[in-house]
Amino acid sequence: MSIVMKPSASKDQVTEVVKMIRSSGLKVDVSSGQFQTVIGIIGDEKKINFDQVKSMPGVYDAIQIQVPYRLMSRTYIRQNVSVKVKGITIGEENEPVYMAGPCSIESYEQLYRIGKSVKEAGAHILRGGAYKPRTSVHSFQGLGLAGLKHLQNVGKDLDIPTVTEVRSEVDVKAVAKYADVIQIGTRNMYNQDLIEAAAREEKPILFKRNFSAQIDEYLSFAERIIANGNKKIILCERGISPLGGSFKNQTRFTLDLNAVPVLRKETPFPIIVDPSHGTGRKDLILPMSRAAIASGAHGLMIEVHDRPHDALSDANQSIQPGQLVEIIKMCNLIYKTISESEAPFSSDLNGNGHS
Ligand code: PEP
Ligand code: MN
């Protein structure tokens, strides 16, 4: 349920509604917009008497939300949400934001070299993994805390915001301390405790879709971030594994670009695309980056390594900094062409093409 207050509602009237909901043992999310306040309910709405809420002073309407991800829905939040990371804005109708850097942080020098080149190429945020999710225990597992420190130092030295993955609840505080954006990776999309612990740090969360998750499930788990008081959510499509991985084509995963316009319709939160993990192939990064921006993504996350043959992880999908320059140039051109056309990205939200 979404309780929409009248524009003229007083603070006390909002407080009364909040009190009433809390007295039923439920939690609330209060969204104060420019014109009116909207109150969302967290928990079992059946405990609330719909008609009673509607008749309370200051209440304009109480709307039942049909999707399970109520707080992530456009019915609840009407305006597009943008997420600010230091001076960078992700979402709304801003130009695409590019996050780039190595799969793994290998040393201060490696990250500084790559960070400098991706910044010069036009990237806005530096990525790099310190806690790596790896299939094999024999592979490089990441530098852990030492890696986080390199990330913070390089971020400061190059004046660029940073993003890195947290794999375990134990490391949430450290990742929040050393990085500007906390990434939750595909394998942890279902990890309720990790999501909630990360959300409580109040930092922006880059929340990747699990490679087997349906959109409803994905948004329902993202909802846990808001339910824990954090609306700085950046969604990320990073490729799915159809039929549990039994359907193999020539790519590591299948980059589900259908998800981009679907998510944009369902939720006002920004969505970026990761063509690196989505394809697993460096030769596909450029075409799939172009396609991602054309489909309406608010940005891209791309793995870059200046010496890919020496990369300690994901060498096959890491592009060189020079290729990133080309990708950013082309994607900005695509973005500009579409946003200035007669059918800009915002028109996708009006149900065009539905029969
Ligand atoms: C990553 O971005 O470093 C990563 C491991 O991605 P994913 O969780 O999408 O596999
Ligand atoms: Mn990787």
Coordinates of C-alpha atoms and ligand atoms in Angstrom, one line a residue:
M1 CA 0.0 0.0 0.0
S2 CA 1.1 3.5 -0.8
I3 CA -0.5 6.2 1.3
V4 CA -0.5 9.5 -0.5
M5 CA -0.8 12.6 1.7
K6 CA -2.5 15.8 0.6
P7 CA -0.1 18.5 -0.5
S8 CA -1.6 20.5 2.4
A9 CA -1.1 17.8 5.0
S10 CA 0.7 18.9 8.1
K11 CA 3.7 17.2 9.7
D12 CA 1.5 16.1 12.6
Q13 CA -0.9 14.4 10.2
V14 CA 1.9 12.5 8.6
T15 CA 3.1 11.6 12.1
E16 CA -0.3 10.3 13.0
V17 CA -0.5 8.0 10.0
V18 CA 3.1 6.7 10.7
K19 CA 2.1 6.1 14.3
M20 CA -1.0 4.2 13.3
I21 CA 1.0 1.9 11.0
R22 CA 3.7 1.3 13.5
S23 CA 1.1 0.5 16.2
S24 CA 0.2 -2.5 14.0
G25 CA 3.8 -3.8 14.3
L26 CA 4.8 -2.7 10.8
K27 CA 7.6 -0.5 9.5
V28 CA 7.3 2.5 7.2
D29 CA 9.2 4.3 4.5
V30 CA 8.4 8.0 4.3
S31 CA 9.1 9.7 1.0
S32 CA 8.9 13.4 1.2
G33 CA 8.6 14.8 -2.4
Q34 CA 8.6 18.4 -3.5
F35 CA 4.8 18.5 -3.3
Q36 CA 3.6 15.8 -1.1
T37 CA 4.6 13.0 1.2
V38 CA 4.0 9.4 0.4
I39 CA 4.2 6.6 3.0
G40 CA 5.1 3.0 2.2
I41 CA 4.4 0.1 4.4
I42 CA 7.0 -2.5 5.1
G43 CA 5.5 -5.8 6.3
D44 CA 2.2 -7.5 6.1
E45 CA -0.3 -4.9 4.9
K46 CA -3.3 -7.1 5.8
K47 CA -2.8 -5.8 9.3
I48 CA -3.9 -2.4 8.2
N49 CA -7.5 -1.3 7.6
F50 CA -7.5 0.3 4.2
D51 CA -10.7 2.3 4.7
Q52 CA -9.5 3.6 8.1
V53 CA -6.3 4.9 6.6
K54 CA -8.1 6.6 3.8
S55 CA -10.3 8.4 6.2
M56 CA -7.5 9.8 8.3
P57 CA -6.9 13.6 8.3
G58 CA -4.4 14.7 5.6
V59 CA -4.6 11.5 3.6
Y60 CA -5.4 12.0 -0.1
D61 CA -5.5 8.4 -1.1
A62 CA -4.3 4.9 -0.2
I63 CA -3.3 2.9 -3.3
Q64 CA -2.9 -0.9 -3.3
I65 CA 0.3 -1.8 -5.2
Q66 CA -0.1 -5.0 -7.2
V67 CA 3.6 -6.0 -7.5
P68 CA 5.6 -7.7 -4.7
Y69 CA 8.3 -5.1 -4.9
R70 CA 6.1 -2.3 -3.7
L71 CA 8.8 0.2 -2.6
M72 CA 10.8 -0.3 -5.8
S73 CA 7.7 0.3 -8.0
R74 CA 6.8 3.3 -10.1
T75 CA 3.4 3.3 -8.4
Y76 CA 5.2 4.2 -5.1
I77 CA 8.0 6.4 -6.4
R78 CA 6.6 8.5 -9.3
Q79 CA 9.7 10.4 -10.3
N80 CA 12.9 8.9 -11.7
V81 CA 15.5 8.3 -9.0
S82 CA 19.1 9.3 -9.5
V83 CA 22.0 8.2 -7.3
K84 CA 24.8 10.6 -6.5
V85 CA 28.3 9.3 -6.0
K86 CA 30.5 12.2 -5.0
G87 CA 30.0 14.6 -7.9
I88 CA 28.6 12.0 -10.3
T89 CA 24.9 11.5 -11.0
I90 CA 23.6 8.1 -12.2
G91 CA 20.1 8.0 -13.6
E92 CA 17.4 10.3 -14.8
E93 CA 18.1 11.8 -18.2
N94 CA 21.8 12.4 -17.5
E95 CA 24.5 11.2 -19.9
P96 CA 25.6 7.6 -19.3
V97 CA 28.0 7.0 -16.5
Y98 CA 30.9 4.7 -17.1
M99 CA 32.5 2.5 -14.4
A100 CA 35.7 0.9 -15.5
G101 CA 38.8 -0.7 -14.2
P102 CA 40.4 -4.1 -13.7
C103 CA 38.5 -7.2 -12.6
S104 CA 40.9 -7.6 -9.7
I105 CA 43.0 -5.1 -7.8
E106 CA 46.5 -6.6 -8.1
S107 CA 48.7 -3.8 -6.6
Y108 CA 48.7 0.0 -6.1
E109 CA 50.7 0.5 -9.2
Q110 CA 48.5 -1.7 -11.4
L111 CA 45.4 0.1 -10.2
Y112 CA 46.9 3.5 -10.5
R113 CA 48.0 2.9 -14.1
I114 CA 44.7 1.5 -15.2
G115 CA 42.7 4.1 -13.1
K116 CA 44.6 6.9 -14.8
S117 CA 44.0 5.5 -18.2
V118 CA 40.3 4.9 -17.7
K119 CA 39.8 8.3 -16.2
E120 CA 41.5 9.8 -19.3
A121 CA 39.3 7.7 -21.5
G122 CA 36.2 9.4 -19.9
A123 CA 35.2 6.9 -17.1
H124 CA 33.6 8.4 -14.1
I125 CA 34.0 5.7 -11.5
L126 CA 36.9 3.3 -10.9
R127 CA 36.1 -0.4 -10.4
G128 CA 38.3 -3.1 -9.0
G129 CA 37.7 -6.2 -7.0
A130 CA 39.4 -6.9 -3.6
Y131 CA 37.2 -9.8 -2.5
K132 CA 36.8 -11.9 -5.6
P133 CA 34.0 -14.5 -6.0
R134 CA 35.8 -17.4 -7.7
T135 CA 34.7 -20.8 -8.8
S136 CA 38.0 -22.4 -8.1
V137 CA 39.8 -22.2 -4.7
H138 CA 43.0 -22.4 -6.6
S139 CA 42.4 -19.2 -8.5
F140 CA 43.5 -15.7 -7.3
Q141 CA 41.1 -14.8 -4.5
G142 CA 41.8 -11.0 -4.4
L143 CA 44.0 -8.9 -2.1
G144 CA 41.2 -8.4 0.5
L145 CA 41.8 -5.5 2.9
A146 CA 45.1 -4.5 1.2
G147 CA 43.2 -4.2 -2.0
L148 CA 40.6 -2.0 -0.4
K149 CA 43.4 0.3 0.8
H150 CA 44.9 0.5 -2.7
L151 CA 41.4 1.4 -4.0
Q152 CA 41.0 4.2 -1.6
N153 CA 44.5 5.6 -2.2
V154 CA 44.2 5.4 -6.0
G155 CA 40.7 6.9 -5.8
K156 CA 42.1 9.8 -3.8
D157 CA 45.3 10.2 -5.9
L158 CA 43.3 10.3 -9.1
D159 CA 40.3 12.1 -7.7
I160 CA 37.9 9.5 -9.0
P161 CA 35.1 7.7 -7.0
T162 CA 35.4 3.9 -6.5
V163 CA 33.2 0.8 -6.5
T164 CA 34.1 -2.6 -5.2
E165 CA 32.3 -5.9 -4.3
V166 CA 31.6 -7.1 -0.8
R167 CA 31.3 -10.8 -0.6
S168 CA 30.8 -11.4 3.1
E169 CA 28.9 -9.6 5.9
V170 CA 32.1 -9.6 7.9
D171 CA 33.7 -7.2 5.4
V172 CA 30.8 -4.8 5.0
K173 CA 32.1 -2.2 7.3
A174 CA 35.6 -2.2 5.7
V175 CA 34.2 -2.0 2.2
A176 CA 31.9 0.9 3.2
K177 CA 34.9 2.7 4.8
Y178 CA 37.3 2.4 1.8
A179 CA 35.0 2.6 -1.2
D180 CA 32.3 5.0 -2.5
V181 CA 29.9 2.4 -3.8
I182 CA 29.3 -1.1 -2.4
Q183 CA 28.8 -3.7 -5.0
I184 CA 26.8 -6.8 -4.4
G185 CA 27.7 -9.4 -6.9
T186 CA 25.5 -11.8 -8.9
R187 CA 26.2 -14.7 -6.6
N188 CA 25.0 -12.7 -3.6
M189 CA 21.8 -11.3 -5.0
Y190 CA 19.9 -13.8 -2.8
N191 CA 22.0 -13.2 0.4
Q192 CA 19.5 -11.4 2.6
D193 CA 21.8 -10.8 5.5
L194 CA 24.6 -9.4 3.3
I195 CA 22.1 -7.1 1.4
E196 CA 20.7 -5.7 4.7
A197 CA 24.0 -5.2 6.3
A198 CA 25.3 -3.3 3.2
A199 CA 22.1 -1.2 3.0
R200 CA 22.5 0.0 6.6
E201 CA 25.9 1.5 5.7
E202 CA 23.9 4.2 3.8
K203 CA 26.3 4.2 0.9
P204 CA 25.2 3.7 -2.7
I205 CA 24.7 0.0 -3.6
L206 CA 25.4 -1.4 -7.0
F207 CA 23.1 -4.4 -7.0
K208 CA 23.8 -7.0 -9.6
R209 CA 21.1 -9.4 -10.9
N210 CA 21.7 -13.0 -10.2
F211 CA 22.3 -14.9 -13.4
S212 CA 19.2 -17.1 -12.8
A213 CA 16.9 -14.5 -11.3
Q214 CA 13.6 -13.4 -12.8
I215 CA 13.0 -9.7 -12.7
D216 CA 10.3 -10.0 -10.0
E217 CA 12.8 -11.8 -7.7
Y218 CA 15.5 -9.3 -8.5
L219 CA 13.4 -6.3 -7.6
S220 CA 12.1 -8.1 -4.5
F221 CA 15.6 -8.5 -3.2
A222 CA 16.5 -4.9 -4.1
E223 CA 13.5 -3.9 -2.1
R224 CA 15.4 -5.1 1.0
I225 CA 17.8 -2.2 0.5
I226 CA 15.0 0.4 0.7
A227 CA 13.3 -1.5 3.6
N228 CA 16.6 -1.0 5.5
G229 CA 16.5 2.8 4.9
N230 CA 18.7 3.1 1.8
K231 CA 17.4 4.5 -1.5
K232 CA 20.8 4.8 -3.2
I233 CA 20.3 1.8 -5.4
I234 CA 21.9 1.2 -8.8
L235 CA 20.7 -1.9 -10.6
C236 CA 23.0 -3.8 -12.9
E237 CA 22.2 -6.4 -15.6
R238 CA 25.2 -8.6 -16.0
G239 CA 24.0 -11.5 -18.0
I240 CA 21.9 -14.6 -17.3
S241 CA 22.5 -18.2 -17.6
P242 CA 19.5 -19.7 -19.4
L243 CA 18.3 -23.1 -18.4
G244 CA 20.7 -23.2 -15.5
G245 CA 23.6 -22.9 -17.8
S246 CA 22.8 -26.1 -19.8
F247 CA 22.1 -24.0 -22.9
K248 CA 25.6 -23.0 -24.1
N249 CA 26.2 -20.6 -26.9
Q250 CA 29.5 -18.9 -27.6
T251 CA 29.4 -16.5 -24.7
R252 CA 30.0 -16.9 -21.0
F253 CA 26.5 -15.6 -20.1
T254 CA 23.6 -14.2 -22.2
L255 CA 23.4 -10.4 -21.7
D256 CA 19.7 -9.9 -21.2
L257 CA 19.1 -6.5 -22.7
N258 CA 15.3 -7.1 -22.5
A259 CA 15.8 -6.4 -18.8
V260 CA 16.8 -2.8 -19.4
P261 CA 13.5 -1.4 -20.8
V262 CA 11.5 -3.9 -18.6
L263 CA 13.3 -2.6 -15.4
R264 CA 12.9 1.0 -16.6
K265 CA 9.2 0.5 -16.8
E266 CA 8.9 -1.2 -13.5
T267 CA 11.1 0.9 -11.3
P268 CA 12.4 4.5 -11.2
F269 CA 15.9 3.4 -10.1
P270 CA 18.9 3.7 -12.4
I271 CA 20.1 0.6 -14.3
I272 CA 23.5 0.0 -15.7
V273 CA 24.8 -2.9 -17.8
D274 CA 28.0 -5.0 -17.4
P275 CA 28.9 -6.3 -20.9
S276 CA 32.2 -7.8 -19.6
H277 CA 30.7 -10.5 -17.5
G278 CA 27.6 -10.6 -19.7
T279 CA 29.6 -11.8 -22.7
G280 CA 33.0 -12.9 -21.3
R281 CA 34.6 -11.9 -24.6
K282 CA 36.6 -8.7 -25.3
D283 CA 35.5 -8.6 -28.9
L284 CA 31.9 -8.3 -27.9
I285 CA 32.3 -5.5 -25.4
L286 CA 31.9 -2.7 -28.0
P287 CA 28.8 -4.0 -29.8
M288 CA 27.0 -4.9 -26.6
S289 CA 27.9 -1.6 -25.0
R290 CA 26.4 0.2 -27.9
A291 CA 23.3 -2.0 -27.6
A292 CA 23.0 -1.5 -23.9
I293 CA 23.0 2.3 -24.2
A294 CA 20.6 2.1 -27.1
S295 CA 18.3 0.0 -24.9
G296 CA 18.2 2.7 -22.2
A297 CA 20.9 1.8 -19.8
H298 CA 22.0 4.7 -17.6
G299 CA 25.6 3.5 -17.7
L300 CA 28.1 0.7 -18.2
M301 CA 30.5 -1.2 -16.1
I302 CA 33.5 -2.5 -18.1
E303 CA 36.6 -4.5 -17.1
V304 CA 39.8 -2.9 -18.4
H305 CA 43.4 -4.0 -18.1
D306 CA 46.4 -2.5 -19.8
R307 CA 48.3 -5.8 -19.8
P308 CA 45.4 -8.3 -20.2
H309 CA 47.8 -11.2 -20.7
D310 CA 49.1 -10.7 -17.2
A311 CA 45.6 -10.1 -15.6
L312 CA 45.1 -12.3 -12.5
S313 CA 41.4 -12.7 -13.4
D314 CA 39.0 -12.4 -16.4
A315 CA 41.8 -11.8 -18.9
N316 CA 39.5 -12.9 -21.8
Q317 CA 37.0 -10.2 -21.3
S318 CA 39.3 -7.3 -20.3
I319 CA 39.7 -4.6 -23.0
Q320 CA 42.5 -2.2 -23.3
P321 CA 42.2 1.5 -22.3
G322 CA 42.3 2.6 -25.9
Q323 CA 39.2 0.5 -26.7
L324 CA 37.4 2.1 -23.8
V325 CA 38.0 5.5 -25.4
E326 CA 36.2 4.3 -28.6
I327 CA 33.4 2.7 -26.6
I328 CA 32.7 5.8 -24.6
K329 CA 32.8 8.0 -27.7
M330 CA 30.4 5.8 -29.6
C331 CA 28.0 5.3 -26.7
N332 CA 27.8 9.0 -26.0
L333 CA 26.9 9.6 -29.6
I334 CA 24.2 6.9 -29.5
Y335 CA 22.9 8.4 -26.2
K336 CA 22.8 11.9 -27.7
T337 CA 21.1 10.8 -31.0
I338 CA 18.4 9.0 -29.2
S339 CA 17.8 11.6 -26.4
E340 CA 17.5 14.3 -29.0
S341 CA 15.3 12.3 -31.4
E342 CA 11.5 12.3 -31.7
A343 CA 11.3 9.2 -29.6
P344 CA 13.8 9.8 -26.7
F345 CA 14.4 7.3 -23.9
S346 CA 11.6 8.8 -21.8
S347 CA 9.0 7.8 -24.4
D348 CA 9.8 4.1 -23.7
L349 CA 8.0 4.5 -20.4
N350 CA 4.7 5.3 -22.0
G351 CA 3.9 1.8 -23.0
N352 CA 4.9 2.3 -26.7
G353 CA 4.7 -1.0 -28.5
H354 CA 2.4 -2.7 -26.1
S355 CA -0.6 -4.3 -27.7
Ligands
PEP1 C1 32.6 -8.3 -10.8 O1 32.0 -7.3 -11.3 O2 33.8 -8.2 -10.4 C2 31.9 -9.6 -10.7 C3 32.5 -10.6 -10.2 O3 30.7 -9.6 -11.3 P1 29.5 -10.6 -11.2 O4 29.1 -10.6 -9.8 O5 28.5 -10.0 -12.1 O6 30.0 -11.9 -11.7
MN2 MN 35.6 -10.1 -13.5

